[in-house]
XYZ file of C-alpha atoms in Angstrom:
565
model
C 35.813 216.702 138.178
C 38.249 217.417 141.702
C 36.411 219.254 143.800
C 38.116 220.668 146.895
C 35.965 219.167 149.927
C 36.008 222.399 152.676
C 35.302 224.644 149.642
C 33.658 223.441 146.999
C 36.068 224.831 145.179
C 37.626 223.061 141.426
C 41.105 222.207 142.103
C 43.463 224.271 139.548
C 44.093 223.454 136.234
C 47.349 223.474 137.152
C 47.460 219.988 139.344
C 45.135 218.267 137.301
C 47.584 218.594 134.575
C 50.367 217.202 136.966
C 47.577 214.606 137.945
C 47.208 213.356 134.276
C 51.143 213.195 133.677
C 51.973 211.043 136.974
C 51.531 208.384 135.481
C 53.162 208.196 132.047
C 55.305 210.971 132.556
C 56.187 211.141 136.310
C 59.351 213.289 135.698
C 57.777 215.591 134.101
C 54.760 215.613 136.956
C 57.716 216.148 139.586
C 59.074 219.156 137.870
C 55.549 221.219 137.189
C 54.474 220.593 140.732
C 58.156 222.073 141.641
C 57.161 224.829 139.981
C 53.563 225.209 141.736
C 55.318 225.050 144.549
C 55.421 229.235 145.716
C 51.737 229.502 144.386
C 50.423 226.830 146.359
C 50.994 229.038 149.461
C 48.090 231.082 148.806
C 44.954 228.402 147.614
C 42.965 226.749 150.345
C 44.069 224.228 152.593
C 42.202 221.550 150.379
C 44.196 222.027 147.362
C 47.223 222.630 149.607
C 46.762 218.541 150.962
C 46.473 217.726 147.553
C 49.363 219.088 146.213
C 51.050 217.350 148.477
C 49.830 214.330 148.055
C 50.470 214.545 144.250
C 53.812 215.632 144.699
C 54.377 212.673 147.097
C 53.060 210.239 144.496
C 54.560 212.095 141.393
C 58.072 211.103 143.532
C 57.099 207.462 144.013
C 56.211 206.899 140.213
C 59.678 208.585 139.223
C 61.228 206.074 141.850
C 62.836 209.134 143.576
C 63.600 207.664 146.854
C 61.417 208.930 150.033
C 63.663 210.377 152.890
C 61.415 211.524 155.381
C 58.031 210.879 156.628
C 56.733 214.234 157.407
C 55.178 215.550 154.436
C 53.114 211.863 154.451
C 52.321 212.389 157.882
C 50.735 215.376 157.619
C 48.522 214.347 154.633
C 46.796 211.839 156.197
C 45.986 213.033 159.022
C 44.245 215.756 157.368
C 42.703 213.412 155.134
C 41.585 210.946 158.365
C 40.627 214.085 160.295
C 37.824 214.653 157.494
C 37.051 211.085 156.938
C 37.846 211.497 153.391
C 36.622 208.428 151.968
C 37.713 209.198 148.090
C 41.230 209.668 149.073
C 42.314 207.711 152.010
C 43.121 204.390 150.687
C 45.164 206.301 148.157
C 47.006 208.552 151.030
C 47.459 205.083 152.897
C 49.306 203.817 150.233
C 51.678 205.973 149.290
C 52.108 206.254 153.525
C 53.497 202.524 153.305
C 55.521 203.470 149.965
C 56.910 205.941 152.209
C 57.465 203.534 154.873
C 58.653 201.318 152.693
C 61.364 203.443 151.276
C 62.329 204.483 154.974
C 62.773 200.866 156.339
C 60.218 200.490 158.291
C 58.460 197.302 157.057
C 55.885 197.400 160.368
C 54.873 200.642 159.893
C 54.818 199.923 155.742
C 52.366 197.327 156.273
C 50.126 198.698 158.520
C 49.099 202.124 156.268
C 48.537 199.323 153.622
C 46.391 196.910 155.679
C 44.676 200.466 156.346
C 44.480 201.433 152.768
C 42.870 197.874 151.858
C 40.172 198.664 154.692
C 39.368 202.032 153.425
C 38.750 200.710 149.721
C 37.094 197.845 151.188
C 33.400 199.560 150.454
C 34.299 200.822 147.325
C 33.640 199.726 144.152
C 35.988 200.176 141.332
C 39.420 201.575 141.892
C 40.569 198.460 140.972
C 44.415 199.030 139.946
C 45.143 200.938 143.192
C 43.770 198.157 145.232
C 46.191 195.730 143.203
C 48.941 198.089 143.749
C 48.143 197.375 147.535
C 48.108 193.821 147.451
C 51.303 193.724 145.263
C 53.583 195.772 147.845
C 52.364 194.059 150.895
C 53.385 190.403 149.417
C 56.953 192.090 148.679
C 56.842 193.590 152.564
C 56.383 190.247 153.271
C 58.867 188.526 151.120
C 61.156 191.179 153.005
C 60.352 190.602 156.536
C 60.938 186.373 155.427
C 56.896 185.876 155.878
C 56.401 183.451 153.535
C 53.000 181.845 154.147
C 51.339 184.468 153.491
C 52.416 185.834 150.032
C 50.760 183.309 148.149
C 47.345 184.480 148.315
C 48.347 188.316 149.113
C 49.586 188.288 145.544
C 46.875 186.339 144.088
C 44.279 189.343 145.702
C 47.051 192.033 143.840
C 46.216 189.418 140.031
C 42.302 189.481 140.894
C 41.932 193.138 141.052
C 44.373 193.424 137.956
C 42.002 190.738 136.093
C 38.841 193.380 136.748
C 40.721 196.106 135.517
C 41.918 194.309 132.461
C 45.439 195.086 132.867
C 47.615 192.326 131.262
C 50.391 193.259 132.197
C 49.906 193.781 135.635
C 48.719 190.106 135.648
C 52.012 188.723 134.030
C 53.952 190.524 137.374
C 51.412 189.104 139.865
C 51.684 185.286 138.514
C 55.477 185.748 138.282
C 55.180 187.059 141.681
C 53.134 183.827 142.741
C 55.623 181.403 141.390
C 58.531 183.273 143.305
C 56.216 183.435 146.572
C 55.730 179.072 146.154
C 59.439 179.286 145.280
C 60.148 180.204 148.687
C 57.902 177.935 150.405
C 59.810 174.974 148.418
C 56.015 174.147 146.451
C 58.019 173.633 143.263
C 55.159 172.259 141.330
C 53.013 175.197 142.215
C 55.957 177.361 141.550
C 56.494 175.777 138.163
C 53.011 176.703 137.678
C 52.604 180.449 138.029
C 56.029 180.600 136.207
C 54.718 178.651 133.157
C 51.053 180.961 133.333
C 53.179 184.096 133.476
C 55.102 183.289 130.278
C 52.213 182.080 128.188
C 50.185 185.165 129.163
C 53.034 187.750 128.023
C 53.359 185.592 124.892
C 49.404 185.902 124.322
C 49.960 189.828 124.619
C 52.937 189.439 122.126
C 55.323 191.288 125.019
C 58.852 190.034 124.187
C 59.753 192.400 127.549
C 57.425 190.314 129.628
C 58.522 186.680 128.035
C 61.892 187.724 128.571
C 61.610 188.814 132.197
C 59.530 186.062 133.363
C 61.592 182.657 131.353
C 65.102 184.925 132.796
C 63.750 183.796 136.474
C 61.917 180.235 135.468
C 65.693 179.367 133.975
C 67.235 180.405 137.120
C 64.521 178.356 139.230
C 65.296 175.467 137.196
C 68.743 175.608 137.367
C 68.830 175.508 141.203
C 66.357 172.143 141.094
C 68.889 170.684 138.861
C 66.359 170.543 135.791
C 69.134 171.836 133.200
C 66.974 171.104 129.813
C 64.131 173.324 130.954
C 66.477 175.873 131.901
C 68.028 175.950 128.981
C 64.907 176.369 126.929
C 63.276 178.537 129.159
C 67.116 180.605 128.888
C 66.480 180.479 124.893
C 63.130 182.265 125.222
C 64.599 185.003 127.861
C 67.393 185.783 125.530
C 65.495 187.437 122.897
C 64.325 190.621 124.588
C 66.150 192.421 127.722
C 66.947 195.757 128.207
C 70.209 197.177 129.851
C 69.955 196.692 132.843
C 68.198 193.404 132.602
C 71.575 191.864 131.138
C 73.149 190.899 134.885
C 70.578 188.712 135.860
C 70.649 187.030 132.488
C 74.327 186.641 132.424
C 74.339 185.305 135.876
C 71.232 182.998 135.453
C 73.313 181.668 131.841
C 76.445 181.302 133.516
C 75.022 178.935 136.021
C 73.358 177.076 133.639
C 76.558 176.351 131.467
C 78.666 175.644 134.331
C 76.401 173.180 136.005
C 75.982 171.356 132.674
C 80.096 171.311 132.623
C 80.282 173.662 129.784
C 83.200 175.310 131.447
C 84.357 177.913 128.744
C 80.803 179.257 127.836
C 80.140 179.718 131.533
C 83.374 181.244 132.177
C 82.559 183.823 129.234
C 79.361 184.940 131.178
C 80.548 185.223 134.142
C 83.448 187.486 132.575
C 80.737 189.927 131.802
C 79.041 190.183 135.228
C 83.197 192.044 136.320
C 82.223 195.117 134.473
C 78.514 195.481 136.079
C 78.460 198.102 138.969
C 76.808 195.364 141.275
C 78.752 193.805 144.784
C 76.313 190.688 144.593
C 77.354 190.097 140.492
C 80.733 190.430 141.025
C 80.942 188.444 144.176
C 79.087 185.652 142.264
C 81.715 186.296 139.034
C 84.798 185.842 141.312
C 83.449 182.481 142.875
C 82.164 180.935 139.959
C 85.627 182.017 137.873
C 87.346 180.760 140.925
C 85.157 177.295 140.629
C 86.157 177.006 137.004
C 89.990 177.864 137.062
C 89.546 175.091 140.018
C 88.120 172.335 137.991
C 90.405 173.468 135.168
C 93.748 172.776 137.326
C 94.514 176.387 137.075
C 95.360 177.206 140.833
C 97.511 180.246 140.474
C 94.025 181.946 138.751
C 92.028 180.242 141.204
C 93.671 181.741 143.940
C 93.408 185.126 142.802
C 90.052 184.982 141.862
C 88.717 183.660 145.096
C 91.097 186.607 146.890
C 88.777 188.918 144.787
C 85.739 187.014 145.761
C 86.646 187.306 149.849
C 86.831 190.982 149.246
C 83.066 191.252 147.657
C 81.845 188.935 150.197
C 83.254 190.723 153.184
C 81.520 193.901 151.846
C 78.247 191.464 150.910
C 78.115 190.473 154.470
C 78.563 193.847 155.760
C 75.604 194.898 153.903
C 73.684 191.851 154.936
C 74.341 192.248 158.778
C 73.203 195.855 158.598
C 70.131 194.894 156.591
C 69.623 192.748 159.706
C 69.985 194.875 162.136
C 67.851 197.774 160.471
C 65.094 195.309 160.330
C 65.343 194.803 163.642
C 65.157 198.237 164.876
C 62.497 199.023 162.889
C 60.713 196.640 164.588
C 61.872 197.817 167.756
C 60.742 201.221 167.007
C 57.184 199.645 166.527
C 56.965 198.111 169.574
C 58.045 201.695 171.411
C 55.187 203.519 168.989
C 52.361 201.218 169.880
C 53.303 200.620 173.763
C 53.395 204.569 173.959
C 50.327 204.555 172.083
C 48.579 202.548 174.382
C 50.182 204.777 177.013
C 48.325 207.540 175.905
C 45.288 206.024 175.123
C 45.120 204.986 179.033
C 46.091 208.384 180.201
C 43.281 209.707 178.151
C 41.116 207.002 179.266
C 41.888 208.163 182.570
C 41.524 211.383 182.373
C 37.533 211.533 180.616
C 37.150 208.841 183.512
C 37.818 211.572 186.377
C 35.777 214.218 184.427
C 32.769 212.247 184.215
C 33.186 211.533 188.019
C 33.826 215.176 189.007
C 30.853 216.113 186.854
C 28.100 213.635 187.775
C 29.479 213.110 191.646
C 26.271 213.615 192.875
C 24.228 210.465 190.906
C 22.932 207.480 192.268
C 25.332 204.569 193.158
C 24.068 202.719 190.039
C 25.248 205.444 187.758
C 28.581 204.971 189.553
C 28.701 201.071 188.373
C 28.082 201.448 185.132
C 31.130 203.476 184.890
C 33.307 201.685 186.388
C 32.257 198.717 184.785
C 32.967 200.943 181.158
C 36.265 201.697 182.618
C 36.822 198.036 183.329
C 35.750 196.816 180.155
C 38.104 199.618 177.983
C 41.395 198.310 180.325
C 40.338 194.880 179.212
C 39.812 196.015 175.847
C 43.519 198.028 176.103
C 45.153 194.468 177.691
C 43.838 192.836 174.670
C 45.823 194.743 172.479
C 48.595 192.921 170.864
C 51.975 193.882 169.609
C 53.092 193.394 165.995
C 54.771 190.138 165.552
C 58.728 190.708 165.041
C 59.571 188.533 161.945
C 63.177 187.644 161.652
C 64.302 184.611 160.138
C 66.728 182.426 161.803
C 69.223 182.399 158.601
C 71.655 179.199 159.737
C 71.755 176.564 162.175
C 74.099 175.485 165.123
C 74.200 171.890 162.567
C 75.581 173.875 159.821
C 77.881 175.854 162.018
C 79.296 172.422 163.224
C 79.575 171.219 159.413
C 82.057 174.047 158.814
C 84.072 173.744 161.891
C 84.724 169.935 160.661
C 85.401 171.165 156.651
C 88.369 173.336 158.291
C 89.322 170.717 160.261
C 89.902 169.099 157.061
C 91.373 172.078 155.109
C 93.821 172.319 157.874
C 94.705 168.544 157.627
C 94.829 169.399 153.604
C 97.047 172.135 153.855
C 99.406 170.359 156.251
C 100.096 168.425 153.559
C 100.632 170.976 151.169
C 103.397 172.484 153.597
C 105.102 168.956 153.724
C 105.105 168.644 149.879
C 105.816 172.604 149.445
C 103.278 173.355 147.265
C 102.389 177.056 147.313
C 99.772 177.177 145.051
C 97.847 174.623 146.806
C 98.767 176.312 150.206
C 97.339 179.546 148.919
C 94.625 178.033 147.650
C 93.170 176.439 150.565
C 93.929 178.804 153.007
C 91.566 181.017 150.679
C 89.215 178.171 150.813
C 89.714 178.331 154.697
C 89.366 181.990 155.291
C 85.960 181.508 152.846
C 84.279 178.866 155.546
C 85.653 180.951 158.622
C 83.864 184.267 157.704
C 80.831 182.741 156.514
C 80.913 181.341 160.760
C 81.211 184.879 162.206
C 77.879 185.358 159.842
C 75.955 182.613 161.084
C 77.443 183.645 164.669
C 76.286 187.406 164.104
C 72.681 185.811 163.343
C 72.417 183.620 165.932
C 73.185 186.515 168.256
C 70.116 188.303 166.665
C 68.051 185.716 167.697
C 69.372 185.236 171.293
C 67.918 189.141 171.726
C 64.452 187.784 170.089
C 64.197 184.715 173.230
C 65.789 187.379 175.535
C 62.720 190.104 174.913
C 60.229 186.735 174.947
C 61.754 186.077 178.613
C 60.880 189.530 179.324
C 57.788 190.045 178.514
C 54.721 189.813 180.753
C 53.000 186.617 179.274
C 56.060 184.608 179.661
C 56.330 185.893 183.268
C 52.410 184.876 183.844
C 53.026 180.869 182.643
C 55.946 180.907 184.875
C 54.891 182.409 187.776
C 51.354 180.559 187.365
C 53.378 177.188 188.127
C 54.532 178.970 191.150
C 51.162 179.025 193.245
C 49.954 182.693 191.340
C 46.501 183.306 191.917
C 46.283 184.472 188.432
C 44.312 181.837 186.318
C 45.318 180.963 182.563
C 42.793 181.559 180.131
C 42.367 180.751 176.373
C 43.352 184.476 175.069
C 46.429 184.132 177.551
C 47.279 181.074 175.604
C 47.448 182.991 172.344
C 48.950 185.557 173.629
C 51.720 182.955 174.213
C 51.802 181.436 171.136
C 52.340 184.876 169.220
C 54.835 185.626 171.532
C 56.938 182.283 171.038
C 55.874 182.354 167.001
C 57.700 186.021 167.301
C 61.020 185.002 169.240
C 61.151 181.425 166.822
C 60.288 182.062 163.144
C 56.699 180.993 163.217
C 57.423 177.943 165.698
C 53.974 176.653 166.147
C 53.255 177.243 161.857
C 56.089 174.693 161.495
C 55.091 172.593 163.657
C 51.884 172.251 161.808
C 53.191 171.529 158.952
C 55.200 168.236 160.388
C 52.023 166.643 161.877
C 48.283 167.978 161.958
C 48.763 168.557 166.184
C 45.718 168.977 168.892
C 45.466 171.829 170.459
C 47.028 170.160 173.469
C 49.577 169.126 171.689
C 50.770 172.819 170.613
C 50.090 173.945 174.209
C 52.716 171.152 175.548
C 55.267 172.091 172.983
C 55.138 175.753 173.334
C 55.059 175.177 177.117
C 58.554 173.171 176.400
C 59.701 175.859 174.058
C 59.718 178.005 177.590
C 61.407 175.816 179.980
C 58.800 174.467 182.192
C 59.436 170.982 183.199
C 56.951 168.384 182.576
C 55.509 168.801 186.437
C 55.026 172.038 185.427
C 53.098 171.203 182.634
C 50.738 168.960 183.798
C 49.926 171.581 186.310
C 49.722 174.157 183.646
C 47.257 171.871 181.380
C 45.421 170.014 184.240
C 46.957 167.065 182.881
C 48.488 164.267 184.573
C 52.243 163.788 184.449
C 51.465 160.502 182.863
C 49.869 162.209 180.292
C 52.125 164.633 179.310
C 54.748 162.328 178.550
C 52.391 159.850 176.115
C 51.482 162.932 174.555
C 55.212 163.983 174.092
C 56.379 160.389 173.032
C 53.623 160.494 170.842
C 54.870 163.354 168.795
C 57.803 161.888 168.788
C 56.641 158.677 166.757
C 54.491 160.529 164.767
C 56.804 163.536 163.127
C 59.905 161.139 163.245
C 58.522 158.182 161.777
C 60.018 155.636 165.067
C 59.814 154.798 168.312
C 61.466 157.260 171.004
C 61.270 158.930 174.573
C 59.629 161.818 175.975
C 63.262 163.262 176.510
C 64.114 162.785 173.056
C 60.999 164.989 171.796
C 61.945 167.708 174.425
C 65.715 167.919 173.084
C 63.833 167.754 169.358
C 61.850 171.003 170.209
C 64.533 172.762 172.148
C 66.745 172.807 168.992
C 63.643 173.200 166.689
């Protein structure tokens, strides 16, 4: 039975009605707790909390989009206030669903890191606690973090195992195949792809079967394995609901049109023109544009890829706002915890004066002792580190080159179109043209993303410490200044030191001279750094370069290596 915790009090019938329907019948939960709404004005503050936090869970299942995190905010601190240990990892998680919904991935992911503490001494409560798991690998897929969904998801399929939901298992191994997709482990991909499907067939779930073999087809089709795709296509066919038909349509088009069956493909991508999706019809335009191509039909060429440039124009407007939202929410995190810290100092500060004022008149040991706890909570606040901003570099200055030279070549192709007065042709490459050219003011809006990301690394303190610390600072460098470092150059380069790792099985050194590199310092400046000579530095830096590019090379060619890296 609920019990209210200040009172003792049962909760009402009432909400453990709504309670019971939340999750079979959210819509139904949302609109009785409407209606409890007035009443709930006069029962304790207990059941007050709680009605809130059904309401803002009764929302969640009903997928009705959170807008605001006050109601959320409010709930848990009443909840944390009262070290509620029955409710707070559930309050935690709906805080990151909140989160979540609001754009704020940082903030998301840190009420769920919370909520997987809070439930870490309980037993049972096994579905919420794969619930947890589950969103933070697809935070992570969102914020590009890769290495770590893997096993995230595979915690979300354990707890699902011990509460003997099938179902829930079929989602997590899809959801482990997709992760290894990403990290380019195709066998391991394959894998969790194949043990997805043959669970959902062991459940007899034609839903499931057809879900999972939809994105296996799609996964094969992009490593070029067209047979599998096909039969795994055959098997996704036979069950899909509404609004499952895009992805099927787009995953079959692709198929046919890689295996050159032009006319079938064509037909499917037809059907993706009437789906109320920018990213379907985008794809429909290009690959009708692709086949009217192939097919010598120019004139419909033209127009389709005319259709296409206006879908991708509005695609990349949604992309580089996507962008830039995920960068200010993680600019808003940074401004949360350093005025966080802010406070904690000033309250640090403040009980440090009281207790002086107060006990002025003890012994000079006394005196020591506190200053040496006041010491050792500054140290404690120093060692505090910022959440890591994750934003993937998206395209390269190699690829940006690769396009300047394919309109070089347009432009040579559609001189000659001009001397042999074909329209068509001239139309259809200066579509081709205008294609290549916005896809460069993309890669260009990226890349100026990431010049902010070295700009705030060049700002911050720990980059100021190496740097002055080759300048004759008296300020020694230690090993947590050395992580600090790394973070800090991991944050500003996609994980720089993780990839690093996975080209050669480095020293410690070794990291310590490339990061060092990453940040400018010369190789003087290095040695001096590492207490290394400068003959050492450069055999460890030729080294690397032997070893991760498989032949003889220079010190300076290693330095250009991780400069562009």
């Amino acid at each position: 039975m609920c019990i209210c915790a200040c009172t003792n009090k049962p909760y009402p019938q009432s909400l453990r009605v709504a309670d019971s329907l939340i999750h079979n019948n959210p819509d139904s939960a949302v609109i009785l707790l409407e209606e409890l709404k007035r009443s709930m004005a006069f029962e304790p503050q207990a059941t007050q909390m709680y009605y809130q936090l059904l309401t803002i869970k009764a929302k969640d299942k009903a997928y009705i989009t959170h807008t605001s995190d006050s109601l959320i905010k409010t709930v848990v601190k009443y909840y944390e206030e009262r070290k509620d240990r029955e409710r707070l990892p559930e309050t935690y998680y709906y805080a990151g669903r909140v989160y979540r919904d609001l754009g704020d991935a940082p903030q998301a992911l840190e009420y769920l890191q919370k909520a997987i503490d809070a439930s870490s001494d309980q037993n049972g409560n096994y579905q919420l606690k794969s619930r947890i798991y589950s969103q933070m690998g697809y935070l992570y897929l969102y914020q590009d973090i890769y290495d770590k969904t893997p096993e995230v998801f595979k915690e979300a399929y354990k707890y699902n195992q011990l509460s003997n939901d099938s179902t829930g298992m079929v989602y997590d191994l899809r959801d482990i195949g997709r992760s290894f997709s990403t990290l380019q482990q195709t066998d391991s991909a394959i894998y969790y792809y194949k043990q997805a499907g043959y669970l959902a067939k062991t459940i007899k779930s034609n839903h499931l079967q057809s879900m999972v073999n939809r994105e296996l087809s799609g996964y094969y089709s992009k490593l070029g394995m067209y047979q599998e795709a096909y039969q795994a296509l055959q098997i996704a066919g036979r069950d899909f609901e509404a609004h499952n038909r895009p992805p099927y349509c787009a995953t079959t088009a692709r198929y046919y049109y890689y295996t050159n069956q032009l006319d079938s493909a064509e037909y499917y991508y037809s059907q993706l023109l009437s789906v109320n999706s920018t990213l379907h019809k985008a794809g429909a335009y290009q690959g009708l544009a692709n086949i009217a191509q192939r097919k010598g039909k120019y004139k419909e060429a033209l127009l389709y890829f005319k259709d296409f440039l206006a879908y991708s124009d509005t695609l990349q407007s949604i992309t580089q706002s996507e962008t830039v939202r995920k960068v200010q929410a993680l600019y808003n995190y940074q401004l949360k915890e350093k005025e966080n810290s802010k406070l904690q100092r000033q309250a640090a500060n403040y009980k440090l004066w009281n207790i002086l004022l107060i006990f002025s008149l003890l012994s000079l040991v006394f005196l020591f002792i506190a200053y040496h706890q006041f010491r050792k909570k500054k140290e404690q606040q120093r060692l505090v580190k910022q959440e890591r901003i994750k934003h993937r570099y998206a395209q390269s200055n190699t690829y940006l080159e690769k396009n300047k030279e394919q309109i070089k070549v347009l432009e040579l192709s559609l001189h000659k179109a001009e001397i042999e007065k074909d329209q068509l042709q001239q139309d259809l490459l200066k579509a081709q043209k205008s294609l290549i050219e916005k896809t460069n003011e993309q890669i260009t809006a990226t890349q100026r993303v990431q010049k902010q990301s070295e700009l705030a690394l060049k700002h911050s303190d720990i980059y100021k410490k190496f740097h002055f610390a080759v300048q004759g600072s008296d300020e020694k460098i230690g090993n947590d200044d050395w992580k600090e470092l790394m973070c800090a150059v991991d944050e500003a380069y996609n994980q720089f030191t993780t990839r690093l790792l996975e080209l050669y099985p480095m020293k410690t050194i070794e990291i310590q001279v490339c990061v060092l590199i990453k940040i400018g310092l010369s190789p003087a400046q290095i040695a001096f750094i590492t207490i290394r000579s400068r003959q050492a530095i450069s055999s460890i830096r030729k080294r690397l370069y032997s070893k991760v590019m498989g032949k003889d090379g220079t010190p300076e060619q290693w330095d250009n290596f991780i400069s562009t890296f």
